[in-house]
Amino acid sequence: MQTSQKHRNPAGIHGFYNHPQEIDQYGLSHIQILENSAFSDVGSQGTSVSFQTYKEEYFTLESSSANAGFVGYDSPAASVSSNRSPFSPQGSNSCLSDPHRSPDNTYGSPMSGVSSADDENALMRQKLRELEFLLLGSESDITNCDFCFHHADQQARWDWTRMEEMIPRLDTRQILFACAQAISDGDISRAAALMHVLEQMVSVSGEPIQRLGAYMLEGLRARVELSGSKIYRALKCEAPVSSDLMTYMGILFKICPYWRFAYTSANVIIREAVEYEPRIHIIDFQIAQGTQWIYLMQALADRPGGPPAIRITGVDDPQSAYARGGGLDIVGKRLSSFAESHNVPFQFHDAAMSGCEVQLEHLCVRPGEAVVVNFPYVLHHMPDESVSTWNHRDRLLRLVKSLSPKVVTLIEQESNTNTKPFLPRFKETLEYYNAMFESIDAGSSRDDKQRINAEQHCVARDIVNMIACEGADRVERHEVFGKWRSRFMMAGFTQHPLSSQVTIAVRDLLKEYDRRYGLQEKDGALYLWWMNTAMSSSSAWR
């Protein structure tokens, strides 16, 4: 990203990924408007835009070095190495208002956003018209498909002085949405001009909205290039070395409570459900490093009458081995060693496959065991009926119900991006991740380069995927609790009530974090809030 006109990085798309140390540099690829080309991904027929870069066709994430080895905590990204974020929630009541956003929340003041007031909308339209005139000239210029944005022409054609004076008065959220609207409408010349303006407004080392804007801009560019899935696949393959990735995930684990919220709430639910069970079988669909079960075993080891016999089946996409620096055998050995030191009878079963591949025979359920199933931030990665006739999301729920589980724990981002078309999904992503980046900001210093790298390697992927990809290539498909509740009930589940101990445990946890985090008990679930945005929900089923 850049802060001044003279600091251009000609690397093109994902330039900031290729130079994570140079966090203030960002460059716009040369843009060529092609007359009457097909632009099938952004709407009806119209002009198409080609981003000509100085780099190869595939773009990768390269990491700056970090000194870290295997760490004793998990993060959301740990389960899939390089393609899953630490958390993936969304919301707020600025651009988009959804019924699942509670207007009665008292845990913080509203997040600033796009105002719905008529006068502010009129002012924004006026600013955009003025901006478009500065960028594109007269209306006839805007519709001219032969118009080219070559760097030499830009300096002569655009009124840089007036534009630079105007940019500080613009709202980054509004310009991002205006750019997404242009892409949705197939107005690529307008979108390209707005992308150039955004380039002056965003920075991976800036304020939360500037950092978020940097990654959303990348998603928009990838979408315009019709290359979102290609870039996303490249990002999954070219991750930082595992020790660096673990460091980045660990940073987010420490400064944000999202994963500890999941572990703490689920463990209290499970501990209460199996209080008198002599044999327990835990099936974890996102085993990651297995840290969650160390805490649970420690609690069960002190149980009156002695600990139960515990067997854990760890389901895990094989790509996670990269983040761990090895396969699930590492997790099994770690948990076995801990269990032995606490005199807990223990067995570990390795199911190294994605949730979509799991069948009954892979779970090795035995008679006489109390079955517990854990879904921590993972079900939203399973394709549903809108993606595949297999509908693995609902198939998995029916499979789990057939096991007659003692309890099933579900923790998911409180976001609604699964079936939404591009533009409403962009709004949801913008609002939700703005809240997330604000919460990250509260836990670290603005110029912390490790935090910057953590956001780039652990969060940017989700953003690019949700904005740039469609169909099976879009794996980030969040649903709000109301939709999850409907799915679970259709699969035959009933909701398991949460005790007051769950809330007490999570409240104690949040004392370690910024006071703007809050909790809400609603509809039998526990919601984690950042200011006025519900970020995650925790619920139990049987």
Coordinates of C-alpha atoms in Angstrom, one line a residue:
M1 CA 0.0 0.0 0.0
Q2 CA 1.2 3.5 -0.5
T3 CA 0.8 6.7 1.3
S4 CA 2.2 9.0 -1.3
Q5 CA 2.4 9.1 -5.1
K6 CA 6.1 8.6 -5.3
H7 CA 6.1 5.3 -3.4
R8 CA 4.8 3.0 -6.2
N9 CA 5.4 -0.7 -6.2
P10 CA 5.0 -2.1 -9.7
A11 CA 4.5 -5.6 -8.5
G12 CA 0.8 -5.5 -9.3
I13 CA -1.8 -7.6 -7.7
H14 CA -0.8 -8.9 -4.3
G15 CA 2.2 -6.7 -4.3
F16 CA 2.0 -6.2 -0.6
Y17 CA 2.0 -9.9 -0.1
N18 CA 5.3 -10.2 -2.0
H19 CA 6.9 -7.5 0.2
P20 CA 5.5 -7.9 3.7
Q21 CA 8.4 -6.0 5.2
E22 CA 7.7 -3.0 3.0
I23 CA 4.3 -2.4 4.5
D24 CA 3.9 1.1 3.2
Q25 CA 4.3 0.2 -0.5
Y26 CA 1.5 -0.8 -2.8
G27 CA 1.2 -0.5 -6.6
L28 CA -1.6 -0.5 -9.1
S29 CA -1.2 -2.6 -12.1
H30 CA -1.5 -1.0 -15.4
I31 CA -5.1 -1.2 -16.5
Q32 CA -6.2 -1.7 -20.1
I33 CA -9.9 -1.4 -21.0
L34 CA -10.8 -3.9 -23.7
E35 CA -13.7 -3.0 -25.9
N36 CA -16.7 -5.4 -26.0
S37 CA -15.0 -8.2 -24.1
A38 CA -17.1 -10.7 -22.2
F39 CA -17.2 -10.0 -18.4
S40 CA -19.3 -12.9 -17.2
D41 CA -18.4 -12.8 -13.6
V42 CA -19.6 -9.3 -12.8
G43 CA -22.9 -9.1 -14.6
S44 CA -24.2 -8.6 -18.1
Q45 CA -22.1 -7.8 -21.1
G46 CA -19.9 -4.8 -21.1
T47 CA -16.3 -3.9 -21.0
S48 CA -13.6 -6.0 -19.5
V49 CA -10.4 -5.0 -17.8
S50 CA -7.0 -6.6 -17.9
F51 CA -4.6 -6.0 -15.1
Q52 CA -1.1 -6.3 -16.7
T53 CA 1.5 -7.1 -14.0
Y54 CA 5.2 -7.3 -14.0
K55 CA 5.1 -10.6 -12.2
E56 CA 4.2 -14.2 -13.2
E57 CA 0.6 -15.4 -13.6
Y58 CA 0.5 -16.9 -10.1
F59 CA 0.9 -14.8 -7.0
T60 CA 2.1 -16.2 -3.7
L61 CA 2.4 -15.2 -0.1
E62 CA 5.9 -14.8 1.1
S63 CA 6.7 -14.4 4.7
S64 CA 9.2 -12.4 6.6
S65 CA 11.1 -14.5 9.1
A66 CA 9.8 -15.1 12.5
N67 CA 11.5 -17.0 15.4
A68 CA 9.0 -19.6 16.6
G69 CA 8.6 -23.3 16.9
F70 CA 5.7 -25.5 17.9
V71 CA 3.4 -23.5 20.1
G72 CA 1.0 -24.6 22.8
Y73 CA -2.1 -23.0 21.4
D74 CA -4.3 -23.2 18.3
S75 CA -5.8 -20.8 15.9
P76 CA -8.5 -21.1 13.3
A77 CA -6.0 -21.2 10.6
A78 CA -4.2 -24.1 12.2
S79 CA -6.6 -26.6 10.9
V80 CA -6.0 -25.9 7.3
S81 CA -2.6 -24.5 7.3
S82 CA -2.7 -21.6 4.9
N83 CA -6.3 -21.3 3.8
R84 CA -8.4 -20.7 7.0
S85 CA -8.4 -17.7 9.1
P86 CA -8.3 -17.5 12.9
F87 CA -11.9 -16.6 13.0
S88 CA -14.3 -15.6 10.4
P89 CA -17.2 -13.5 11.7
Q90 CA -19.1 -10.5 10.2
G91 CA -21.6 -7.8 11.0
S92 CA -22.5 -4.2 12.1
N93 CA -25.4 -2.0 11.4
S94 CA -23.9 0.6 9.1
C95 CA -24.2 -0.4 5.4
L96 CA -26.2 -3.5 5.9
S97 CA -28.9 -4.1 8.5
D98 CA -29.8 -7.7 9.2
P99 CA -32.4 -9.0 11.7
H100 CA -29.8 -10.9 13.6
R101 CA -28.0 -7.7 14.6
S102 CA -29.5 -6.8 17.9
P103 CA -30.3 -3.1 18.3
D104 CA -30.5 -3.5 22.0
N105 CA -26.9 -4.4 22.6
T106 CA -25.3 -2.4 25.3
Y107 CA -21.8 -3.6 25.1
G108 CA -20.4 -0.7 23.1
S109 CA -21.2 2.2 21.0
P110 CA -22.1 1.7 17.3
M111 CA -19.4 1.2 14.8
S112 CA -19.0 4.1 12.4
G113 CA -20.2 3.2 9.0
V114 CA -22.2 4.3 5.9
S115 CA -25.0 6.6 7.2
S116 CA -28.5 6.0 6.1
A117 CA -29.5 9.6 6.4
D118 CA -30.7 11.2 3.2
D119 CA -28.5 14.2 3.5
E120 CA -25.3 12.1 3.9
N121 CA -26.3 9.9 1.0
A122 CA -26.8 13.0 -1.1
L123 CA -23.4 14.3 0.0
M124 CA -21.8 11.0 -0.9
R125 CA -23.3 10.9 -4.3
Q126 CA -22.1 14.5 -4.9
K127 CA -18.6 13.5 -3.8
L128 CA -18.6 10.5 -6.1
R129 CA -19.8 12.6 -9.1
E130 CA -17.0 15.1 -8.4
L131 CA -14.5 12.3 -8.0
E132 CA -15.5 10.6 -11.2
F133 CA -15.3 13.8 -13.1
L134 CA -11.7 14.3 -11.8
L135 CA -10.8 10.7 -12.8
L136 CA -12.7 10.2 -16.0
G137 CA -13.5 13.7 -17.3
S138 CA -16.8 14.3 -19.0
E139 CA -19.6 11.7 -19.3
S140 CA -18.5 11.0 -22.9
D141 CA -15.1 10.0 -21.5
I142 CA -16.7 7.6 -19.0
T143 CA -18.5 5.6 -21.7
N144 CA -15.5 5.5 -24.1
C145 CA -14.3 1.9 -24.1
D146 CA -11.0 2.9 -25.7
F147 CA -10.0 4.9 -22.7
C148 CA -6.7 3.6 -21.3
F149 CA -5.2 4.2 -17.8
H150 CA -1.5 4.1 -18.7
H151 CA 0.6 5.7 -16.0
A152 CA 2.0 8.4 -18.4
D153 CA -1.6 9.3 -19.4
Q154 CA -2.8 9.4 -15.8
Q155 CA -0.6 12.3 -14.8
A156 CA -1.7 14.4 -17.7
R157 CA -5.4 13.6 -17.6
W158 CA -6.2 13.5 -13.9
D159 CA -6.3 16.6 -11.8
W160 CA -4.0 15.2 -9.1
T161 CA -4.0 18.3 -6.9
R162 CA -7.8 18.4 -6.7
M163 CA -8.0 14.6 -6.2
E164 CA -5.5 14.6 -3.4
E165 CA -7.4 17.4 -1.7
M166 CA -10.6 15.4 -2.0
I167 CA -9.3 12.0 -0.9
P168 CA -9.0 12.8 2.9
R169 CA -12.7 13.8 2.8
L170 CA -13.8 10.5 1.4
D171 CA -15.0 7.6 3.5
T172 CA -13.1 4.4 2.7
R173 CA -16.1 2.2 3.3
Q174 CA -18.2 4.2 0.9
I175 CA -15.5 4.1 -1.9
L176 CA -15.1 0.4 -1.4
F177 CA -18.8 -0.2 -1.8
A178 CA -19.0 2.1 -4.8
C179 CA -16.2 0.1 -6.4
A180 CA -18.0 -3.2 -5.7
Q181 CA -21.2 -1.7 -7.1
A182 CA -19.4 -0.7 -10.3
I183 CA -18.1 -4.2 -10.7
S184 CA -21.5 -5.7 -10.0
D185 CA -22.9 -3.4 -12.7
G186 CA -20.2 -4.3 -15.2
D187 CA -19.0 -0.7 -15.2
I188 CA -15.3 -1.6 -15.3
S189 CA -13.9 1.8 -16.3
R190 CA -15.5 3.3 -13.2
A191 CA -14.3 0.4 -11.0
A192 CA -10.8 0.8 -12.3
A193 CA -10.8 4.5 -11.5
L194 CA -12.1 3.9 -8.0
M195 CA -9.5 1.2 -7.4
H196 CA -6.9 3.8 -8.1
V197 CA -8.4 6.1 -5.6
L198 CA -8.6 3.3 -3.0
E199 CA -4.9 2.7 -3.6
Q200 CA -4.3 6.1 -2.1
M201 CA -6.6 5.4 0.9
V202 CA -5.6 2.0 2.2
S203 CA -2.5 0.7 4.0
V204 CA -1.7 -2.6 5.7
S205 CA -0.1 -0.6 8.5
G206 CA -2.9 2.0 8.9
E207 CA -6.1 2.2 10.8
P208 CA -8.4 -0.8 10.9
I209 CA -10.5 0.3 7.9
Q210 CA -7.3 1.1 6.0
R211 CA -6.0 -2.4 6.6
L212 CA -9.2 -4.0 5.8
G213 CA -9.5 -1.9 2.7
A214 CA -6.2 -3.1 1.5
Y215 CA -7.3 -6.7 1.5
M216 CA -10.8 -6.0 0.1
L217 CA -9.2 -4.1 -2.7
E218 CA -7.2 -7.3 -3.5
G219 CA -10.4 -9.3 -3.5
L220 CA -12.0 -6.8 -5.9
R221 CA -9.0 -6.9 -8.3
A222 CA -8.9 -10.7 -8.2
R223 CA -12.6 -10.8 -9.1
V224 CA -12.3 -8.3 -12.0
E225 CA -9.4 -10.5 -13.3
L226 CA -11.7 -13.5 -13.1
S227 CA -8.8 -15.1 -11.2
G228 CA -10.1 -15.2 -7.7
S229 CA -10.0 -19.0 -7.5
K230 CA -6.5 -19.2 -9.1
I231 CA -5.1 -16.7 -6.6
Y232 CA -6.8 -18.4 -3.7
R233 CA -5.3 -21.8 -4.7
A234 CA -1.9 -20.2 -5.0
L235 CA -2.2 -18.7 -1.5
K236 CA -3.0 -22.1 -0.1
C237 CA 0.0 -23.6 -1.7
E238 CA 2.5 -20.9 -1.0
A239 CA 2.3 -20.4 2.8
P240 CA 5.0 -19.1 5.1
V241 CA 7.2 -21.7 6.6
S242 CA 5.3 -23.6 9.3
S243 CA 7.1 -22.0 12.3
D244 CA 6.3 -18.5 10.9
L245 CA 2.7 -19.5 10.3
M246 CA 2.4 -20.8 13.8
T247 CA 3.8 -17.6 15.1
Y248 CA 1.2 -15.5 13.2
M249 CA -1.7 -17.6 14.3
G250 CA -0.4 -17.5 17.9
I251 CA -0.4 -13.7 17.7
L252 CA -4.0 -13.6 16.8
F253 CA -4.8 -16.3 19.4
K254 CA -3.4 -14.1 22.1
I255 CA -4.8 -10.7 21.2
C256 CA -8.3 -11.8 20.3
P257 CA -10.6 -14.0 22.3
Y258 CA -12.4 -15.7 19.4
W259 CA -10.8 -19.1 19.7
R260 CA -10.6 -19.1 23.5
F261 CA -14.3 -18.3 23.5
A262 CA -14.8 -21.4 21.4
Y263 CA -12.7 -23.7 23.6
T264 CA -13.9 -22.4 26.9
S265 CA -17.6 -22.5 26.2
A266 CA -17.4 -25.9 24.5
N267 CA -15.3 -27.4 27.3
V268 CA -17.8 -26.3 30.0
I269 CA -20.7 -27.7 28.0
I270 CA -18.9 -31.0 27.5
R271 CA -17.6 -31.3 31.0
E272 CA -21.2 -31.0 32.4
A273 CA -22.6 -33.4 29.8
V274 CA -20.2 -36.2 30.6
E275 CA -19.9 -35.6 34.4
Y276 CA -20.8 -39.2 35.3
E277 CA -19.7 -41.0 32.2
P278 CA -16.9 -43.6 32.6
R279 CA -15.9 -43.7 28.9
I280 CA -15.9 -40.7 26.6
H281 CA -15.3 -40.6 22.9
I282 CA -14.7 -37.0 21.6
I283 CA -14.9 -36.5 17.8
D284 CA -13.3 -33.2 16.9
F285 CA -13.9 -32.0 13.4
Q286 CA -11.2 -29.3 13.7
I287 CA -8.5 -30.9 15.9
A288 CA -5.7 -28.4 15.0
Q289 CA -3.1 -28.8 17.7
G290 CA -5.4 -30.5 20.2
T291 CA -4.9 -27.7 22.8
Q292 CA -8.6 -27.6 23.7
W293 CA -8.5 -31.2 25.0
I294 CA -5.5 -30.6 27.3
Y295 CA -7.7 -28.1 29.2
L296 CA -10.6 -30.6 29.3
M297 CA -8.5 -33.5 30.4
Q298 CA -7.0 -31.4 33.2
A299 CA -10.5 -30.6 34.4
L300 CA -11.7 -34.3 34.2
A301 CA -8.6 -35.6 35.9
D302 CA -9.7 -34.0 39.1
R303 CA -13.2 -35.4 38.9
P304 CA -14.4 -37.2 42.1
G305 CA -14.0 -40.9 41.7
G306 CA -11.2 -40.5 39.2
P307 CA -11.0 -39.5 35.5
P308 CA -12.9 -41.2 32.8
A309 CA -11.3 -43.2 29.9
I310 CA -11.0 -40.7 27.0
R311 CA -10.7 -41.5 23.3
I312 CA -10.3 -38.7 20.8
T313 CA -10.9 -39.0 17.1
G314 CA -9.2 -36.0 15.3
V315 CA -10.7 -35.1 11.9
D316 CA -8.3 -32.9 10.0
D317 CA -7.6 -31.8 6.5
P318 CA -4.2 -33.1 5.6
Q319 CA -3.0 -29.6 4.6
S320 CA -3.0 -28.8 8.3
A321 CA 0.2 -30.9 8.6
Y322 CA 2.0 -27.9 7.1
A323 CA 1.0 -25.6 9.9
R324 CA 2.0 -28.2 12.5
G325 CA 5.1 -29.2 10.8
G326 CA 3.8 -32.8 10.7
G327 CA 0.8 -35.0 10.7
L328 CA -1.8 -35.9 13.3
D329 CA 0.6 -38.2 15.0
I330 CA 2.1 -35.0 16.5
V331 CA -1.2 -34.2 18.1
G332 CA -1.7 -37.8 19.3
K333 CA 1.7 -38.0 21.0
R334 CA 1.2 -34.6 22.6
L335 CA -2.2 -35.5 24.0
S336 CA -1.0 -39.0 25.1
S337 CA 1.9 -37.5 27.0
F338 CA -0.3 -35.1 28.8
A339 CA -2.9 -37.7 29.7
E340 CA -0.2 -40.0 31.0
S341 CA 1.2 -37.3 33.3
H342 CA -2.3 -36.8 34.7
N343 CA -3.2 -40.5 35.0
V344 CA -6.0 -40.2 32.4
P345 CA -6.7 -43.4 30.4
F346 CA -6.3 -42.2 26.8
Q347 CA -6.4 -43.2 23.2
F348 CA -6.1 -41.2 20.0
H349 CA -7.6 -42.0 16.6
D350 CA -6.2 -40.3 13.5
A351 CA -8.8 -39.4 10.9
A352 CA -6.6 -37.3 8.5
M353 CA -9.2 -36.1 6.1
S354 CA -11.5 -33.2 5.5
G355 CA -15.0 -33.1 6.9
C356 CA -16.5 -33.6 3.5
E357 CA -14.8 -37.0 3.2
V358 CA -15.9 -38.4 6.6
Q359 CA -18.1 -41.4 6.6
L360 CA -19.4 -43.5 9.6
E361 CA -16.6 -46.1 9.3
H362 CA -13.9 -43.4 9.8
L363 CA -15.2 -42.5 13.2
C364 CA -14.7 -45.9 14.9
V365 CA -17.6 -45.5 17.3
R366 CA -17.7 -48.2 20.0
P367 CA -20.6 -49.4 22.2
G368 CA -20.7 -48.1 25.7
E369 CA -19.0 -44.8 24.9
A370 CA -20.5 -41.4 25.6
V371 CA -20.0 -39.7 22.2
V372 CA -19.2 -36.0 22.1
V373 CA -18.9 -34.1 18.8
N374 CA -17.1 -30.7 18.5
F375 CA -17.6 -28.3 15.5
P376 CA -15.4 -25.3 16.2
Y377 CA -15.5 -22.8 13.3
V378 CA -15.5 -25.6 10.8
L379 CA -19.0 -26.3 9.5
H380 CA -19.1 -23.2 7.4
H381 CA -16.3 -24.7 5.2
M382 CA -18.6 -27.6 4.3
P383 CA -20.5 -27.0 1.0
D384 CA -24.2 -27.1 1.3
E385 CA -27.1 -27.5 -1.2
S386 CA -26.3 -24.2 -2.9
V387 CA -22.9 -25.6 -4.0
S388 CA -23.2 -29.3 -4.4
T389 CA -25.9 -31.9 -4.6
W390 CA -24.0 -33.9 -2.0
N391 CA -24.8 -31.1 0.5
H392 CA -22.0 -32.2 2.9
R393 CA -23.1 -29.6 5.5
D394 CA -26.4 -31.3 6.2
R395 CA -25.0 -34.8 5.5
L396 CA -22.5 -34.4 8.3
L397 CA -25.2 -33.3 10.7
R398 CA -27.4 -36.4 9.9
L399 CA -24.3 -38.6 10.3
V400 CA -23.5 -37.1 13.7
K401 CA -27.2 -37.5 14.8
S402 CA -27.0 -41.2 13.9
L403 CA -24.3 -41.6 16.6
S404 CA -26.8 -40.6 19.3
P405 CA -24.3 -38.1 20.8
K406 CA -24.4 -37.1 24.4
V407 CA -23.8 -33.5 23.2
V408 CA -22.7 -31.6 20.1
T409 CA -21.0 -28.2 20.4
L410 CA -21.2 -25.7 17.6
I411 CA -19.2 -22.5 17.5
E412 CA -19.5 -20.3 14.4
Q413 CA -19.0 -16.8 13.1
E414 CA -22.2 -14.7 13.4
S415 CA -22.1 -13.8 9.7
N416 CA -24.4 -14.3 6.7
T417 CA -22.4 -14.9 3.5
N418 CA -23.2 -18.4 2.4
T419 CA -25.9 -17.8 -0.3
K420 CA -25.8 -14.1 -0.7
P421 CA -24.9 -12.7 -4.2
F422 CA -21.8 -10.7 -4.6
L423 CA -22.9 -7.2 -3.7
P424 CA -24.8 -8.0 -0.4
R425 CA -22.0 -10.4 0.5
F426 CA -19.5 -7.6 0.0
K427 CA -21.4 -5.4 2.3
E428 CA -21.6 -8.1 5.0
T429 CA -17.9 -8.8 4.7
L430 CA -17.0 -5.1 4.9
E431 CA -19.1 -4.6 8.0
Y432 CA -18.1 -7.7 9.8
Y433 CA -14.4 -7.6 9.1
N434 CA -14.3 -3.9 10.0
A435 CA -15.4 -4.9 13.5
M436 CA -12.9 -7.7 13.6
F437 CA -10.0 -5.4 12.6
E438 CA -11.1 -2.9 15.2
S439 CA -11.0 -5.7 17.8
I440 CA -7.5 -6.8 16.6
D441 CA -6.4 -3.2 16.9
A442 CA -7.4 -3.0 20.5
G443 CA -5.1 -5.9 21.4
S444 CA -1.9 -4.7 19.6
S445 CA 0.1 -1.7 18.7
R446 CA -0.6 -0.1 15.3
D447 CA 2.9 -0.5 14.0
D448 CA 3.4 -4.2 15.2
K449 CA 4.9 -5.9 12.1
Q450 CA 4.2 -9.3 13.5
R451 CA 0.5 -8.4 13.8
I452 CA 0.6 -7.0 10.2
N453 CA 2.0 -10.3 9.0
A454 CA -0.6 -12.2 11.0
E455 CA -3.4 -10.3 9.4
Q456 CA -1.9 -10.8 5.9
H457 CA -1.4 -14.6 6.3
C458 CA -4.3 -15.6 8.5
V459 CA -7.2 -13.2 7.7
A460 CA -6.6 -11.8 4.2
R461 CA -7.3 -15.3 2.7
D462 CA -10.8 -15.4 3.9
I463 CA -11.5 -11.9 2.7
V464 CA -10.1 -12.5 -0.8
N465 CA -12.0 -15.8 -1.0
M466 CA -15.4 -14.3 -0.1
I467 CA -15.0 -11.4 -2.5
A468 CA -13.3 -13.0 -5.5
C469 CA -14.5 -16.6 -5.6
E470 CA -17.8 -18.2 -6.5
G471 CA -19.2 -21.8 -6.6
A472 CA -17.0 -24.5 -5.1
D473 CA -14.0 -22.2 -5.0
R474 CA -15.6 -20.1 -2.4
V475 CA -15.1 -22.1 0.8
E476 CA -15.9 -19.3 3.3
R477 CA -19.7 -19.7 3.6
H478 CA -20.8 -18.4 7.0
E479 CA -24.3 -18.6 8.4
V480 CA -25.9 -16.9 11.3
F481 CA -27.1 -18.9 14.3
G482 CA -30.7 -18.9 13.2
K483 CA -29.8 -20.7 10.1
W484 CA -27.6 -23.2 11.9
R485 CA -30.5 -23.8 14.3
S486 CA -32.8 -24.7 11.4
R487 CA -30.2 -27.1 10.0
F488 CA -29.7 -28.9 13.3
M489 CA -33.4 -29.2 13.9
M490 CA -34.0 -30.5 10.3
A491 CA -31.3 -33.2 11.1
G492 CA -33.3 -34.3 14.2
F493 CA -31.4 -32.4 16.9
T494 CA -32.9 -30.6 19.9
Q495 CA -31.1 -27.7 21.5
H496 CA -29.2 -28.5 24.7
P497 CA -29.6 -25.6 27.2
L498 CA -26.5 -23.8 28.4
S499 CA -25.9 -23.5 32.1
S500 CA -24.9 -20.4 33.9
Q501 CA -21.4 -21.9 34.3
V502 CA -20.8 -21.5 30.6
T503 CA -21.4 -17.7 30.8
I504 CA -19.4 -17.3 34.0
A505 CA -16.4 -19.1 32.5
V506 CA -16.5 -17.0 29.3
R507 CA -17.0 -13.7 31.3
D508 CA -13.9 -14.6 33.4
L509 CA -12.0 -15.2 30.2
L510 CA -13.0 -11.8 28.7
K511 CA -11.5 -10.0 31.7
E512 CA -8.1 -10.6 30.0
Y513 CA -9.3 -8.6 27.0
D514 CA -10.6 -5.2 26.0
R515 CA -13.7 -4.1 27.9
R516 CA -15.5 -3.5 24.7
Y517 CA -16.0 -7.3 24.2
G518 CA -19.3 -8.4 25.6
L519 CA -21.6 -11.4 25.9
Q520 CA -25.3 -12.0 25.2
E521 CA -27.5 -15.0 26.0
K522 CA -30.2 -15.3 23.4
D523 CA -32.2 -18.1 21.9
G524 CA -30.4 -20.7 23.9
A525 CA -27.0 -19.6 22.5
L526 CA -24.1 -17.5 23.9
Y527 CA -23.0 -14.6 21.6
L528 CA -19.6 -13.0 21.7
W529 CA -19.8 -9.3 20.8
W530 CA -17.3 -6.6 19.8
M531 CA -19.0 -3.3 20.5
N532 CA -22.3 -3.5 18.6
T533 CA -21.4 -6.4 16.4
A534 CA -22.1 -10.1 17.2
M535 CA -19.0 -11.9 16.2
S536 CA -19.5 -15.5 17.2
S537 CA -22.1 -17.8 18.7
S538 CA -21.7 -20.9 20.9
S539 CA -24.5 -23.5 21.2
A540 CA -25.1 -27.1 22.2
W541 CA -27.2 -29.9 20.7
R542 CA -28.2 -33.5 21.3

